[in-house]
DNA sequence: TGAGCATAAGACGCGGTGTCTTAGGTTGTC
DNA sequence: GACAACCTAAGACACCGCGTCTTATGCTCA
């Protein structure tokens, strides 16, 4: 009863840890094959490891994270959801769970809780200046 | 094998969804009791619901998210980890998993997608200055 | 024709998580 | 003192997500 499954967050798919490891290869290698991913994630792995990757790919495809090209016998895969998009989704989910849906408290909390290094502070300041300047022009 | 449990992220505790619901009450009510939380989360709930909250509290205490005052028979609880701190932890963990530890992509996404008004931009800038000034003094 | 590699589909085990059961101690009231 | 009503403490439980593995089948080429 305490686990609220509102459609607002439930409908936007995320990836598990193993799926993310697969997506990393899909992002870095264009038209990657299952074999290539398996060889990289499980060096010297057997059939079981190969089909593990296959199952992960199958689930990622079901969640529309990647597209399959089956024109050749060994299928090729391309990312639909990029890293930036995934970051955005997770930030949004986080804002939903922790801040009533607003992204602003995420920023202010980060600043207030002193969880940023001096360097990151400077980066953030610069970023804000840039965006607010750009915002003004429109 | 694909699930990497490096101590960098594993050692920093997080809360589950039900635990978060409890923390919300701990944050909002000073010196809250289990009874008060249970009555709010499970209106008209029985013994089972009460002990559910109790178990969640026990786990939160084990993770040092709250402190127990057992001077009275009905124990009182106070938050150790605040919402801001929790947000910071989750953002850090996210940077770790998705950006190799760098916060920059997260900050970029946050600033761009949090539709800040000009006024909020100024407020945030001010906040950053204040905190970074305080930082320098120590 | 058989070896090698691909896909497809299902089953499995483990661990996390929310929940519940049970036992026992303290307080207040008749 | 006895009893009800509250509290704590500790463990067990069921469900489910997730990573993994098994098995069956098909295509390609020496």
Short mmCIF file of N, CA, C and O in Angstrom, two decimals, chain A residues 16-126:
data_model
loop_
_atom_site.label_atom_id
_atom_site.label_comp_id
_atom_site.label_asym_id
_atom_site.label_seq_id
_atom_site.Cartn_x
_atom_site.Cartn_y
_atom_site.Cartn_z
N UNK A 16 17.66 -1.36 -16.11
CA UNK A 16 18.33 -1.93 -14.94
C UNK A 16 19.84 -1.77 -15.13
O UNK A 16 20.31 -1.25 -16.15
N UNK A 17 20.59 -2.23 -14.14
CA UNK A 17 22.03 -2.05 -14.17
C UNK A 17 22.66 -2.83 -15.33
O UNK A 17 23.50 -2.30 -16.06
N UNK A 18 22.25 -4.08 -15.47
CA UNK A 18 22.80 -4.90 -16.55
C UNK A 18 22.38 -4.34 -17.90
O UNK A 18 23.17 -4.32 -18.85
N UNK A 19 21.15 -3.90 -17.99
CA UNK A 19 20.69 -3.30 -19.24
C UNK A 19 21.49 -2.05 -19.57
O UNK A 19 21.78 -1.78 -20.74
N UNK A 20 21.85 -1.31 -18.55
CA UNK A 20 22.65 -0.10 -18.77
C UNK A 20 24.01 -0.45 -19.34
O UNK A 20 24.51 0.23 -20.25
N UNK A 21 24.60 -1.52 -18.81
CA UNK A 21 25.89 -1.96 -19.32
C UNK A 21 25.80 -2.28 -20.81
O UNK A 21 26.72 -1.98 -21.59
N UNK A 22 24.67 -2.86 -21.21
CA UNK A 22 24.46 -3.15 -22.63
C UNK A 22 24.30 -1.86 -23.41
O UNK A 22 24.89 -1.67 -24.47
N UNK A 23 23.50 -0.96 -22.87
CA UNK A 23 23.26 0.31 -23.56
C UNK A 23 24.56 1.07 -23.77
O UNK A 23 24.74 1.74 -24.80
N UNK A 24 25.49 0.97 -22.84
CA UNK A 24 26.78 1.64 -22.99
C UNK A 24 27.46 1.23 -24.29
O UNK A 24 28.01 2.06 -25.01
N UNK A 25 27.38 -0.07 -24.58
CA UNK A 25 28.00 -0.56 -25.83
C UNK A 25 27.20 -0.12 -27.03
O UNK A 25 27.76 0.18 -28.08
N UNK A 26 25.90 -0.12 -26.90
CA UNK A 26 25.06 0.32 -28.01
C UNK A 26 25.33 1.79 -28.32
O UNK A 26 25.36 2.20 -29.48
N UNK A 27 25.54 2.56 -27.27
CA UNK A 27 25.83 3.98 -27.47
C UNK A 27 27.19 4.19 -28.13
O UNK A 27 27.35 5.05 -28.99
N UNK A 28 28.15 3.39 -27.71
CA UNK A 28 29.52 3.64 -28.18
C UNK A 28 29.79 3.02 -29.54
O UNK A 28 30.62 3.52 -30.29
N UNK A 29 29.10 1.93 -29.87
CA UNK A 29 29.37 1.24 -31.13
C UNK A 29 28.16 1.32 -32.05
O UNK A 29 27.10 0.80 -31.71
N UNK A 30 28.31 1.91 -33.22
CA UNK A 30 27.18 1.98 -34.15
C UNK A 30 26.91 0.61 -34.75
O UNK A 30 27.85 -0.13 -35.06
N UNK A 31 25.65 0.27 -34.88
CA UNK A 31 25.24 -1.00 -35.49
C UNK A 31 25.92 -2.18 -34.83
O UNK A 31 26.47 -3.07 -35.51
N UNK A 32 25.87 -2.22 -33.52
CA UNK A 32 26.55 -3.26 -32.77
C UNK A 32 25.76 -4.57 -32.84
O UNK A 32 24.54 -4.56 -33.02
N UNK A 33 26.48 -5.68 -32.70
CA UNK A 33 25.84 -6.99 -32.67
C UNK A 33 25.87 -7.55 -31.25
O UNK A 33 26.64 -7.09 -30.41
N UNK A 34 25.04 -8.57 -31.01
CA UNK A 34 25.03 -9.20 -29.70
C UNK A 34 26.39 -9.83 -29.40
O UNK A 34 26.91 -9.72 -28.29
N UNK A 35 26.95 -10.43 -30.40
CA UNK A 35 28.26 -11.06 -30.24
C UNK A 35 29.29 -10.06 -29.74
O UNK A 35 30.05 -10.34 -28.80
N UNK A 36 29.33 -8.89 -30.35
CA UNK A 36 30.31 -7.87 -29.97
C UNK A 36 30.11 -7.45 -28.52
O UNK A 36 31.08 -7.31 -27.76
N UNK A 37 28.87 -7.27 -28.13
CA UNK A 37 28.58 -6.86 -26.75
C UNK A 37 28.98 -7.96 -25.78
O UNK A 37 29.65 -7.72 -24.77
N UNK A 38 28.59 -9.19 -26.09
CA UNK A 38 28.88 -10.31 -25.20
C UNK A 38 30.38 -10.50 -25.04
O UNK A 38 30.86 -10.74 -23.93
N UNK A 39 31.11 -10.40 -26.13
CA UNK A 39 32.56 -10.58 -26.05
C UNK A 39 33.21 -9.53 -25.17
O UNK A 39 34.21 -9.78 -24.51
N UNK A 40 32.58 -8.34 -25.15
CA UNK A 40 33.17 -7.27 -24.36
C UNK A 40 32.76 -7.38 -22.88
O UNK A 40 33.58 -7.17 -21.99
N UNK A 41 31.53 -7.75 -22.65
CA UNK A 41 31.05 -7.82 -21.26
C UNK A 41 31.49 -9.11 -20.58
O UNK A 41 31.73 -9.14 -19.38
N UNK A 42 31.55 -10.20 -21.34
CA UNK A 42 31.98 -11.49 -20.79
C UNK A 42 33.13 -12.02 -21.65
O UNK A 42 32.89 -12.88 -22.50
N UNK A 43 34.34 -11.54 -21.41
CA UNK A 43 35.48 -12.04 -22.22
C UNK A 43 35.63 -13.54 -22.01
O UNK A 43 35.75 -14.01 -20.90
N UNK A 44 35.62 -14.27 -23.11
CA UNK A 44 35.74 -15.71 -23.03
C UNK A 44 34.51 -16.38 -22.46
O UNK A 44 34.59 -17.48 -21.91
N UNK A 45 33.38 -15.75 -22.61
CA UNK A 45 32.14 -16.31 -22.07
C UNK A 45 31.55 -17.35 -23.01
O UNK A 45 31.86 -17.38 -24.19
N UNK A 46 30.69 -18.18 -22.48
CA UNK A 46 30.09 -19.25 -23.26
C UNK A 46 28.73 -18.89 -23.82
O UNK A 46 28.40 -17.72 -23.97
N UNK A 47 27.96 -19.92 -24.13
CA UNK A 47 26.65 -19.72 -24.72
C UNK A 47 25.71 -19.01 -23.75
O UNK A 47 24.92 -18.15 -24.14
N UNK A 48 25.81 -19.39 -22.47
CA UNK A 48 24.92 -18.81 -21.47
C UNK A 48 25.07 -17.29 -21.43
O UNK A 48 24.10 -16.54 -21.40
N UNK A 49 26.31 -16.86 -21.43
CA UNK A 49 26.55 -15.42 -21.37
C UNK A 49 26.02 -14.72 -22.61
O UNK A 49 25.47 -13.62 -22.53
N UNK A 50 26.18 -15.36 -23.73
CA UNK A 50 25.67 -14.78 -24.97
C UNK A 50 24.15 -14.57 -24.89
O UNK A 50 23.63 -13.49 -25.18
N UNK A 51 23.46 -15.60 -24.47
CA UNK A 51 21.99 -15.49 -24.41
C UNK A 51 21.54 -14.54 -23.30
O UNK A 51 20.44 -14.01 -23.36
N UNK A 52 22.39 -14.36 -22.31
CA UNK A 52 22.06 -13.36 -21.29
C UNK A 52 21.97 -11.99 -21.94
O UNK A 52 20.99 -11.25 -21.75
N UNK A 53 22.98 -11.66 -22.71
CA UNK A 53 22.96 -10.38 -23.42
C UNK A 53 21.76 -10.31 -24.35
O UNK A 53 21.08 -9.28 -24.45
N UNK A 54 21.49 -11.42 -24.99
CA UNK A 54 20.35 -11.46 -25.91
C UNK A 54 19.04 -11.12 -25.18
O UNK A 54 18.22 -10.35 -25.69
N UNK A 55 18.89 -11.71 -24.00
CA UNK A 55 17.67 -11.45 -23.24
C UNK A 55 17.59 -9.99 -22.82
O UNK A 55 16.51 -9.36 -22.86
N UNK A 56 18.72 -9.43 -22.44
CA UNK A 56 18.73 -8.02 -22.04
C UNK A 56 18.34 -7.14 -23.22
O UNK A 56 17.56 -6.20 -23.09
N UNK A 57 18.89 -7.48 -24.38
CA UNK A 57 18.56 -6.73 -25.60
C UNK A 57 17.06 -6.84 -25.88
O UNK A 57 16.41 -5.84 -26.23
N UNK A 58 16.55 -8.04 -25.75
CA UNK A 58 15.11 -8.24 -25.99
C UNK A 58 14.26 -7.34 -25.11
O UNK A 58 13.29 -6.72 -25.56
N UNK A 59 14.65 -7.24 -23.83
CA UNK A 59 13.90 -6.40 -22.91
C UNK A 59 14.07 -4.92 -23.25
O UNK A 59 13.12 -4.14 -23.13
N UNK A 60 15.26 -4.55 -23.65
CA UNK A 60 15.49 -3.16 -24.03
C UNK A 60 14.67 -2.79 -25.26
O UNK A 60 14.15 -1.67 -25.36
N UNK A 61 14.58 -3.73 -26.17
CA UNK A 61 13.79 -3.47 -27.37
C UNK A 61 12.31 -3.30 -27.01
O UNK A 61 11.63 -2.43 -27.55
N UNK A 62 11.83 -4.14 -26.10
CA UNK A 62 10.43 -4.06 -25.68
C UNK A 62 10.13 -2.71 -25.03
O UNK A 62 9.01 -2.22 -25.08
N UNK A 63 11.16 -2.10 -24.44
CA UNK A 63 10.97 -0.80 -23.79
C UNK A 63 11.36 0.34 -24.72
O UNK A 63 11.44 1.49 -24.29
N UNK A 64 11.59 0.02 -25.99
CA UNK A 64 11.91 1.03 -27.00
C UNK A 64 13.17 1.82 -26.68
O UNK A 64 13.23 3.02 -26.92
N UNK A 65 14.14 1.12 -26.13
CA UNK A 65 15.42 1.79 -25.91
C UNK A 65 16.34 1.63 -27.11
O UNK A 65 17.30 2.37 -27.26
N UNK A 66 16.06 0.63 -27.94
CA UNK A 66 16.89 0.45 -29.13
C UNK A 66 16.07 -0.14 -30.26
O UNK A 66 14.97 -0.66 -30.05
N UNK A 67 16.65 -0.06 -31.45
CA UNK A 67 15.98 -0.52 -32.65
C UNK A 67 16.79 -1.68 -33.24
O UNK A 67 18.01 -1.69 -33.19
N UNK A 68 16.08 -2.64 -33.80
CA UNK A 68 16.74 -3.83 -34.35
C UNK A 68 16.73 -3.81 -35.86
O UNK A 68 15.70 -3.53 -36.50
N UNK A 69 17.87 -4.09 -36.43
CA UNK A 69 17.97 -4.24 -37.88
C UNK A 69 18.25 -5.70 -38.19
O UNK A 69 19.35 -6.20 -37.97
N UNK A 70 17.25 -6.40 -38.69
CA UNK A 70 17.37 -7.83 -38.92
C UNK A 70 17.52 -8.17 -40.41
O UNK A 70 17.13 -9.24 -40.86
N UNK A 71 18.10 -7.23 -41.15
CA UNK A 71 18.29 -7.49 -42.58
C UNK A 71 19.38 -8.53 -42.79
O UNK A 71 19.35 -9.26 -43.78
N UNK A 72 20.31 -8.61 -41.86
CA UNK A 72 21.32 -9.65 -41.95
C UNK A 72 21.03 -10.72 -40.89
O UNK A 72 20.20 -10.51 -40.02
N UNK A 73 21.75 -11.80 -41.00
CA UNK A 73 21.49 -12.88 -40.06
C UNK A 73 21.84 -12.46 -38.63
O UNK A 73 21.04 -12.66 -37.72
N UNK A 74 23.02 -11.88 -38.45
CA UNK A 74 23.36 -11.33 -37.14
C UNK A 74 22.77 -9.94 -37.03
O UNK A 74 23.23 -9.02 -37.70
N UNK A 75 21.76 -9.81 -36.20
CA UNK A 75 21.04 -8.54 -36.12
C UNK A 75 21.93 -7.41 -35.61
O UNK A 75 22.85 -7.63 -34.83
N UNK A 76 21.59 -6.20 -36.05
CA UNK A 76 22.34 -5.01 -35.63
C UNK A 76 21.43 -4.11 -34.81
O UNK A 76 20.24 -4.02 -35.09
N UNK A 77 22.02 -3.44 -33.84
CA UNK A 77 21.19 -2.65 -32.92
C UNK A 77 21.67 -1.20 -32.84
O UNK A 77 22.86 -0.92 -32.86
N UNK A 78 20.70 -0.32 -32.77
CA UNK A 78 20.96 1.11 -32.67
C UNK A 78 20.14 1.70 -31.53
O UNK A 78 18.99 1.31 -31.34
N UNK A 79 20.73 2.63 -30.82
CA UNK A 79 20.04 3.24 -29.69
C UNK A 79 18.92 4.17 -30.15
O UNK A 79 19.06 4.88 -31.14
N UNK A 80 17.81 4.10 -29.46
CA UNK A 80 16.74 5.07 -29.67
C UNK A 80 16.81 6.12 -28.56
O UNK A 80 16.76 7.31 -28.81
N UNK A 81 16.96 5.65 -27.34
CA UNK A 81 17.11 6.55 -26.19
C UNK A 81 18.59 6.75 -25.90
O UNK A 81 19.32 5.78 -25.65
N UNK A 82 19.02 8.00 -25.98
CA UNK A 82 20.42 8.32 -25.72
C UNK A 82 20.68 8.53 -24.25
O UNK A 82 19.76 8.51 -23.42
N UNK A 83 21.95 8.72 -23.92
CA UNK A 83 22.33 8.92 -22.53
C UNK A 83 21.68 10.18 -21.95
O UNK A 83 21.18 10.16 -20.82
N UNK A 84 21.68 11.24 -22.69
CA UNK A 84 21.09 12.50 -22.20
C UNK A 84 19.61 12.32 -21.91
O UNK A 84 19.10 12.78 -20.88
N UNK A 85 18.95 11.63 -22.81
CA UNK A 85 17.52 11.38 -22.59
C UNK A 85 17.29 10.57 -21.32
O UNK A 85 16.40 10.86 -20.53
N UNK A 86 18.13 9.56 -21.13
CA UNK A 86 18.00 8.73 -19.93
C UNK A 86 18.25 9.55 -18.67
O UNK A 86 17.53 9.41 -17.67
N UNK A 87 19.25 10.40 -18.73
CA UNK A 87 19.53 11.29 -17.59
C UNK A 87 18.31 12.13 -17.28
O UNK A 87 17.89 12.25 -16.14
N UNK A 88 17.73 12.70 -18.33
CA UNK A 88 16.54 13.52 -18.14
C UNK A 88 15.41 12.75 -17.49
O UNK A 88 14.75 13.24 -16.59
N UNK A 89 15.22 11.53 -17.94
CA UNK A 89 14.15 10.72 -17.38
C UNK A 89 14.36 10.46 -15.90
O UNK A 89 13.44 10.54 -15.09
N UNK A 90 15.59 10.11 -15.56
CA UNK A 90 15.85 9.80 -14.16
C UNK A 90 15.75 11.04 -13.29
O UNK A 90 15.28 10.95 -12.15
N UNK A 91 16.17 12.15 -13.79
CA UNK A 91 16.04 13.39 -13.02
C UNK A 91 14.58 13.72 -12.80
O UNK A 91 14.17 14.13 -11.72
N UNK A 92 13.80 13.52 -13.84
CA UNK A 92 12.37 13.80 -13.73
C UNK A 92 11.73 12.87 -12.69
O UNK A 92 10.93 13.29 -11.86
N UNK A 93 12.09 11.60 -12.76
CA UNK A 93 11.54 10.63 -11.80
C UNK A 93 11.94 11.02 -10.38
O UNK A 93 11.14 10.90 -9.44
N UNK A 94 13.16 11.48 -10.25
CA UNK A 94 13.64 11.89 -8.94
C UNK A 94 12.88 13.10 -8.43
O UNK A 94 12.50 13.15 -7.26
N UNK A 95 12.67 14.07 -9.29
CA UNK A 95 11.90 15.25 -8.91
C UNK A 95 10.50 14.83 -8.50
O UNK A 95 9.94 15.37 -7.55
N UNK A 96 9.97 13.85 -9.21
CA UNK A 96 8.63 13.36 -8.91
C UNK A 96 8.56 12.76 -7.50
O UNK A 96 7.67 13.06 -6.73
N UNK A 97 9.54 11.94 -7.19
CA UNK A 97 9.52 11.24 -5.92
C UNK A 97 9.89 12.12 -4.74
O UNK A 97 9.38 11.95 -3.64
N UNK A 98 10.81 13.04 -4.97
CA UNK A 98 11.38 13.77 -3.83
C UNK A 98 10.96 15.22 -3.74
O UNK A 98 11.11 15.84 -2.69
N UNK A 99 10.47 15.79 -4.82
CA UNK A 99 10.21 17.23 -4.82
C UNK A 99 8.86 17.57 -5.41
O UNK A 99 8.67 18.69 -5.91
N UNK A 100 7.93 16.65 -5.40
CA UNK A 100 6.61 16.94 -5.94
C UNK A 100 6.60 17.28 -7.41
O UNK A 100 5.67 17.92 -7.89
N UNK A 101 7.62 16.87 -8.12
CA UNK A 101 7.62 17.05 -9.57
C UNK A 101 8.45 18.23 -10.07
O UNK A 101 8.69 18.33 -11.27
N UNK A 102 8.86 19.07 -9.19
CA UNK A 102 9.62 20.25 -9.63
C UNK A 102 11.12 19.98 -9.63
O UNK A 102 11.65 19.34 -8.73
N UNK A 103 11.79 20.46 -10.66
CA UNK A 103 13.23 20.22 -10.78
C UNK A 103 14.05 21.23 -9.97
O UNK A 103 15.20 20.97 -9.63
N UNK A 104 13.46 22.37 -9.71
CA UNK A 104 14.22 23.44 -9.05
C UNK A 104 14.80 23.01 -7.70
O UNK A 104 15.98 23.27 -7.44
N UNK A 105 14.02 22.35 -6.84
CA UNK A 105 14.59 21.95 -5.54
C UNK A 105 15.79 21.03 -5.69
O UNK A 105 16.66 21.01 -4.80
N UNK A 106 15.84 20.30 -6.76
CA UNK A 106 17.01 19.46 -6.98
C UNK A 106 18.27 20.30 -7.06
O UNK A 106 19.30 19.98 -6.45
N UNK A 107 18.17 21.39 -7.79
CA UNK A 107 19.32 22.28 -7.92
C UNK A 107 19.66 22.94 -6.58
O UNK A 107 20.81 22.90 -6.14
N UNK A 108 18.66 23.53 -5.97
CA UNK A 108 18.94 24.27 -4.73
C UNK A 108 19.42 23.33 -3.62
O UNK A 108 20.33 23.68 -2.88
N UNK A 109 18.82 22.14 -3.54
CA UNK A 109 19.27 21.20 -2.52
C UNK A 109 20.72 20.82 -2.72
O UNK A 109 21.48 20.69 -1.77
N UNK A 110 21.05 20.66 -3.97
CA UNK A 110 22.43 20.27 -4.29
C UNK A 110 23.40 21.35 -3.82
O UNK A 110 24.45 21.07 -3.25
N UNK A 111 23.02 22.60 -4.03
CA UNK A 111 23.87 23.71 -3.61
C UNK A 111 23.91 23.80 -2.08
O UNK A 111 24.98 23.94 -1.49
N UNK A 112 22.74 23.68 -1.47
CA UNK A 112 22.67 23.88 -0.03
C UNK A 112 23.32 22.76 0.77
O UNK A 112 23.89 23.00 1.82
N UNK A 113 23.21 21.56 0.26
CA UNK A 113 23.77 20.44 1.02
C UNK A 113 25.28 20.35 0.84
O UNK A 113 25.90 19.41 1.32
N UNK A 114 25.84 21.32 0.15
CA UNK A 114 27.30 21.38 -0.01
C UNK A 114 27.86 20.08 -0.56
O UNK A 114 28.90 19.61 -0.12
N UNK A 115 27.16 19.55 -1.50
CA UNK A 115 27.63 18.29 -2.08
C UNK A 115 28.43 18.53 -3.35
O UNK A 115 28.74 17.60 -4.08
N UNK A 116 28.71 19.78 -3.61
CA UNK A 116 29.45 20.09 -4.83
C UNK A 116 30.86 20.54 -4.48
O UNK A 116 31.09 21.21 -3.48
N UNK A 117 31.80 20.15 -5.32
CA UNK A 117 33.16 20.62 -5.13
C UNK A 117 33.25 22.06 -5.63
O UNK A 117 32.35 22.56 -6.30
N UNK A 118 34.34 22.72 -5.26
CA UNK A 118 34.52 24.11 -5.69
C UNK A 118 34.48 24.22 -7.21
O UNK A 118 33.90 25.14 -7.79
N UNK A 119 35.08 23.25 -7.84
CA UNK A 119 35.11 23.25 -9.30
C UNK A 119 33.70 23.13 -9.88
O UNK A 119 33.34 23.83 -10.82
N UNK A 120 32.91 22.24 -9.28
CA UNK A 120 31.55 22.05 -9.76
C UNK A 120 30.70 23.28 -9.51
O UNK A 120 29.80 23.60 -10.29
N UNK A 121 31.01 23.99 -8.44
CA UNK A 121 30.32 25.24 -8.16
C UNK A 121 30.55 26.23 -9.30
O UNK A 121 29.61 26.86 -9.80
N UNK A 122 31.80 26.36 -9.68
CA UNK A 122 32.13 27.29 -10.76
C UNK A 122 31.42 26.89 -12.05
O UNK A 122 30.89 27.72 -12.77
N UNK A 123 31.42 25.60 -12.30
CA UNK A 123 30.76 25.09 -13.50
C UNK A 123 29.29 25.47 -13.51
O UNK A 123 28.76 25.93 -14.51
N UNK A 124 28.67 25.26 -12.36
CA UNK A 124 27.24 25.54 -12.25
C UNK A 124 26.97 27.03 -12.45
O UNK A 124 26.04 27.41 -13.17
N UNK A 125 27.81 27.85 -11.86
CA UNK A 125 27.63 29.30 -12.01
C UNK A 125 27.72 29.70 -13.48
O UNK A 125 26.89 30.46 -13.99
N UNK A 126 28.71 29.17 -14.13
CA UNK A 126 28.90 29.48 -15.54
C UNK A 126 27.70 29.01 -16.37
O UNK A 126 27.22 29.71 -17.25
#
